[in-house]
C-alpha positions as protocol buffer text, in pm:
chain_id: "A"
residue {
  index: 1
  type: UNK
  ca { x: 24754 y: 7012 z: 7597 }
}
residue {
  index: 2
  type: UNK
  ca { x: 24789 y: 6905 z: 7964 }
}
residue {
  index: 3
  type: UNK
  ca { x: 24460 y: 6948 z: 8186 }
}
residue {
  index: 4
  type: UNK
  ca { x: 24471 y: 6975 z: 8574 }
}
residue {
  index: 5
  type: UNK
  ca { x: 24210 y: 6708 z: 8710 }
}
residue {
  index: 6
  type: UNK
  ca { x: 24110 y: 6637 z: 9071 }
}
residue {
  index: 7
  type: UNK
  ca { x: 23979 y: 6280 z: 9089 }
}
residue {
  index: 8
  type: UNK
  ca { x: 23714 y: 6087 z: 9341 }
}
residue {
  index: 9
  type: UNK
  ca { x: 23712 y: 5728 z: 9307 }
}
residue {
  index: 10
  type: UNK
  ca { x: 23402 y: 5506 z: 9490 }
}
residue {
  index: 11
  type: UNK
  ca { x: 23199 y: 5797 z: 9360 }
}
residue {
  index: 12
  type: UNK
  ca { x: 22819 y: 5661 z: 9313 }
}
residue {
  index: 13
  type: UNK
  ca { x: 22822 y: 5751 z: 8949 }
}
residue {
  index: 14
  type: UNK
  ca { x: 23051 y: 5873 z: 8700 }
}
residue {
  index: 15
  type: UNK
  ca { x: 23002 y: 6240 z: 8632 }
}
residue {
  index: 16
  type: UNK
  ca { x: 23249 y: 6498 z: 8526 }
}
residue {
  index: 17
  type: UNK
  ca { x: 23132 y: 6767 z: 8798 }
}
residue {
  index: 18
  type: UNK
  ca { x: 23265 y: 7114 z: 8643 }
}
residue {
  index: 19
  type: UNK
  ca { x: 23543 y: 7295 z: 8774 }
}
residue {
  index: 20
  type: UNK
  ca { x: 23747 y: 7312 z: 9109 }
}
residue {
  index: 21
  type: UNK
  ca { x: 23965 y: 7616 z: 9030 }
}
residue {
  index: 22
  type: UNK
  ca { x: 24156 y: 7552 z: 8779 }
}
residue {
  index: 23
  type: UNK
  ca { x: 24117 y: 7209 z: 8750 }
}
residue {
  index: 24
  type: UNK
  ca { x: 23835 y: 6984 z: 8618 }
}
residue {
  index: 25
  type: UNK
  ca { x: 23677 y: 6711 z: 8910 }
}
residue {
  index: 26
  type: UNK
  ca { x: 23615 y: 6403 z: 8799 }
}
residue {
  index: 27
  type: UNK
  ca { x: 23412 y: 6136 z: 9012 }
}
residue {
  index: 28
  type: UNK
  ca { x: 23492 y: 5764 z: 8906 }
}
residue {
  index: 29
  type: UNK
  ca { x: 23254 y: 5465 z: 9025 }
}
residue {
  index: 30
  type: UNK
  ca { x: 23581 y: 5234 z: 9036 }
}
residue {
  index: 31
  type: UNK
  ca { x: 23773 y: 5200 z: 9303 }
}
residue {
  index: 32
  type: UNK
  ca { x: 24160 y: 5372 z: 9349 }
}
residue {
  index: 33
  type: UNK
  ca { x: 24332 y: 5051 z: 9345 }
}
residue {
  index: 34
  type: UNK
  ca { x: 24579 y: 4907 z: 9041 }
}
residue {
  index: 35
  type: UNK
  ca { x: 24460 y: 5198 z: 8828 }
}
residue {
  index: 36
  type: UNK
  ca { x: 24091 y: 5124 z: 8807 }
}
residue {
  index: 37
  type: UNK
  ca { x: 24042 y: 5459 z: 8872 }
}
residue {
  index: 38
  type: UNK
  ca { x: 24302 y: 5635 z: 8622 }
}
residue {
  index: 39
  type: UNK
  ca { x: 24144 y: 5422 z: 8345 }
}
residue {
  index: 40
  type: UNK
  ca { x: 23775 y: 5493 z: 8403 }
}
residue {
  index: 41
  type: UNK
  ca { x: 23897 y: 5841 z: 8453 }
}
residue {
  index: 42
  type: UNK
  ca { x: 24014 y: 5796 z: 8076 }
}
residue {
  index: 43
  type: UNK
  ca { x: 23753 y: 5675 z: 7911 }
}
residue {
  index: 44
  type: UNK
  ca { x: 23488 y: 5929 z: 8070 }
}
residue {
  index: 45
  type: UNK
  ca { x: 23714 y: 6224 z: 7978 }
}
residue {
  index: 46
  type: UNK
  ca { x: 23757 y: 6087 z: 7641 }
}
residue {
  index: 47
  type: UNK
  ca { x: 23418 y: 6033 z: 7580 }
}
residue {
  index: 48
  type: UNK
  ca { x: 23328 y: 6342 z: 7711 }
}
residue {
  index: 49
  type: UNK
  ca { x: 23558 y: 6501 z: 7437 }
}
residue {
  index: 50
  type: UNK
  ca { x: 23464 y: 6260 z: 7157 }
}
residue {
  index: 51
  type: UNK
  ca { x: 23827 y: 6156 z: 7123 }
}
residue {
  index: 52
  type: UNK
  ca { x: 23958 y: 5805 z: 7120 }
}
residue {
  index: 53
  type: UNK
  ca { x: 24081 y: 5702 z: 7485 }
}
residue {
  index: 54
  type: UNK
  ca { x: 24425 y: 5692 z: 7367 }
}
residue {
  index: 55
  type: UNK
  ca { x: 24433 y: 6090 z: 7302 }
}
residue {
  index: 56
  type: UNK
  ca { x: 24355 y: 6130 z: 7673 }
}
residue {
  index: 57
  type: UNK
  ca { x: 24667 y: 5998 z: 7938 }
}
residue {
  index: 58
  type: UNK
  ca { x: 24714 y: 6041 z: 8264 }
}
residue {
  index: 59
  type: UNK
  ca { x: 25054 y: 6170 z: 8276 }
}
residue {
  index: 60
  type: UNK
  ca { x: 25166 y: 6309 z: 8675 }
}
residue {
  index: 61
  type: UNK
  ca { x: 24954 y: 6187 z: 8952 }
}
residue {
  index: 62
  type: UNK
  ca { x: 24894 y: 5823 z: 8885 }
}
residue {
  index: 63
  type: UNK
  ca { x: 24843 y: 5760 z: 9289 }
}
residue {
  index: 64
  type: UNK
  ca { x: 24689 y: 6080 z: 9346 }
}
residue {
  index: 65
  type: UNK
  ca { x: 24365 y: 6272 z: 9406 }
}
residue {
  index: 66
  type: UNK
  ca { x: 24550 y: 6555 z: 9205 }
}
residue {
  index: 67
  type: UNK
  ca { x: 24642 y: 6447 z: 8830 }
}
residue {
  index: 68
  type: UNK
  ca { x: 24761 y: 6591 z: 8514 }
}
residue {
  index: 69
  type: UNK
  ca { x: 24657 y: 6449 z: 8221 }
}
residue {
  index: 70
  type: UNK
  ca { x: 24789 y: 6488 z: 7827 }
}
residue {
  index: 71
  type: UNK
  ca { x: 24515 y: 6553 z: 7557 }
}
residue {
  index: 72
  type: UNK
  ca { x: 24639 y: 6504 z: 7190 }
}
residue {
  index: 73
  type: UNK
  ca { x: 24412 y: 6605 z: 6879 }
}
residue {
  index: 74
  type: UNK
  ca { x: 24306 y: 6883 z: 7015 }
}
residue {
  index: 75
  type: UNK
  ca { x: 24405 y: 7226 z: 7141 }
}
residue {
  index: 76
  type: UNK
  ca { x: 24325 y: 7396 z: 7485 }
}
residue {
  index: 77
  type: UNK
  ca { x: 24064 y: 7637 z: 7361 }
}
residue {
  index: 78
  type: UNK
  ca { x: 23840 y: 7357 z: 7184 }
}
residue {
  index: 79
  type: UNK
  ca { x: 23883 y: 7150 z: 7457 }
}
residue {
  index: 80
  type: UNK
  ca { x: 23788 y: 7414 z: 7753 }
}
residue {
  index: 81
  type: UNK
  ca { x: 23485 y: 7477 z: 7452 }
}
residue {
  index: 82
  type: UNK
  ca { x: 23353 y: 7112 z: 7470 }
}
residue {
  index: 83
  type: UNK
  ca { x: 23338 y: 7046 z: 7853 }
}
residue {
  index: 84
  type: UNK
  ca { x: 23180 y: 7411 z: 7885 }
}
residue {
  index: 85
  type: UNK
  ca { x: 22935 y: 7357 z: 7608 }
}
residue {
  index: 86
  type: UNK
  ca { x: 22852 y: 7023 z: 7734 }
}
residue {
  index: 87
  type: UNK
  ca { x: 22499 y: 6981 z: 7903 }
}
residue {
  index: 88
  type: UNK
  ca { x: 22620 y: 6673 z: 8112 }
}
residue {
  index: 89
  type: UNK
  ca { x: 22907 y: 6882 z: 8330 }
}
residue {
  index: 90
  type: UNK
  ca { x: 22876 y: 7092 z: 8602 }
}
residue {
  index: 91
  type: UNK
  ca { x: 22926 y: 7461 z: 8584 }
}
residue {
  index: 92
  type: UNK
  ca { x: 23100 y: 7533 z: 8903 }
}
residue {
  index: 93
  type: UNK
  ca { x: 23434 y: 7712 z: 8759 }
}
């Protein structure tokens, strides 16, 4: 499934903050150089999900605020259910 994500690197934590529309905001401690960013990005959305990092790629948008990002192993509705139903993520939709 592909996910919308708008991305804020240099953030002072990393936090997935809810939703932005239709598309899920991510702040990233690391910086948006050589793809710190995209990676922590990654691993937080992954972990967020429970899935191993490499079912979670950032696919369009690797120099953008404004990414797109692949999710394998598991289909839109169970993963819209986990970031909803998850106590750590803001529940600005």
């Amino acid at each position: 499934m592909k996910l919308k994500l708008k991305i804020v690197p240099g953030a002072a934590q990393d936090s997935i903050a809810g939703w932005l529309g239709d598309a899920l905001k991510v702040r990233v401690r690391a910086p948006a150089e050589k793809g710190k960013a995209n990676t922590a990005v990654e691993k937080l959305v992954a972990s967020a999900l429970k899935l191993p990092q490499a079912n979670v790629t950032i696919t369009v948008g690797k120099t953008s605020a404004h990414k797109i990002m692949e999710i394998t192993g598991l289909s839109k509705t169970e993963v819209i259910a986990k970031l909803e139903g998850n106590p750590e993520i803001g529940k600005t939709r």
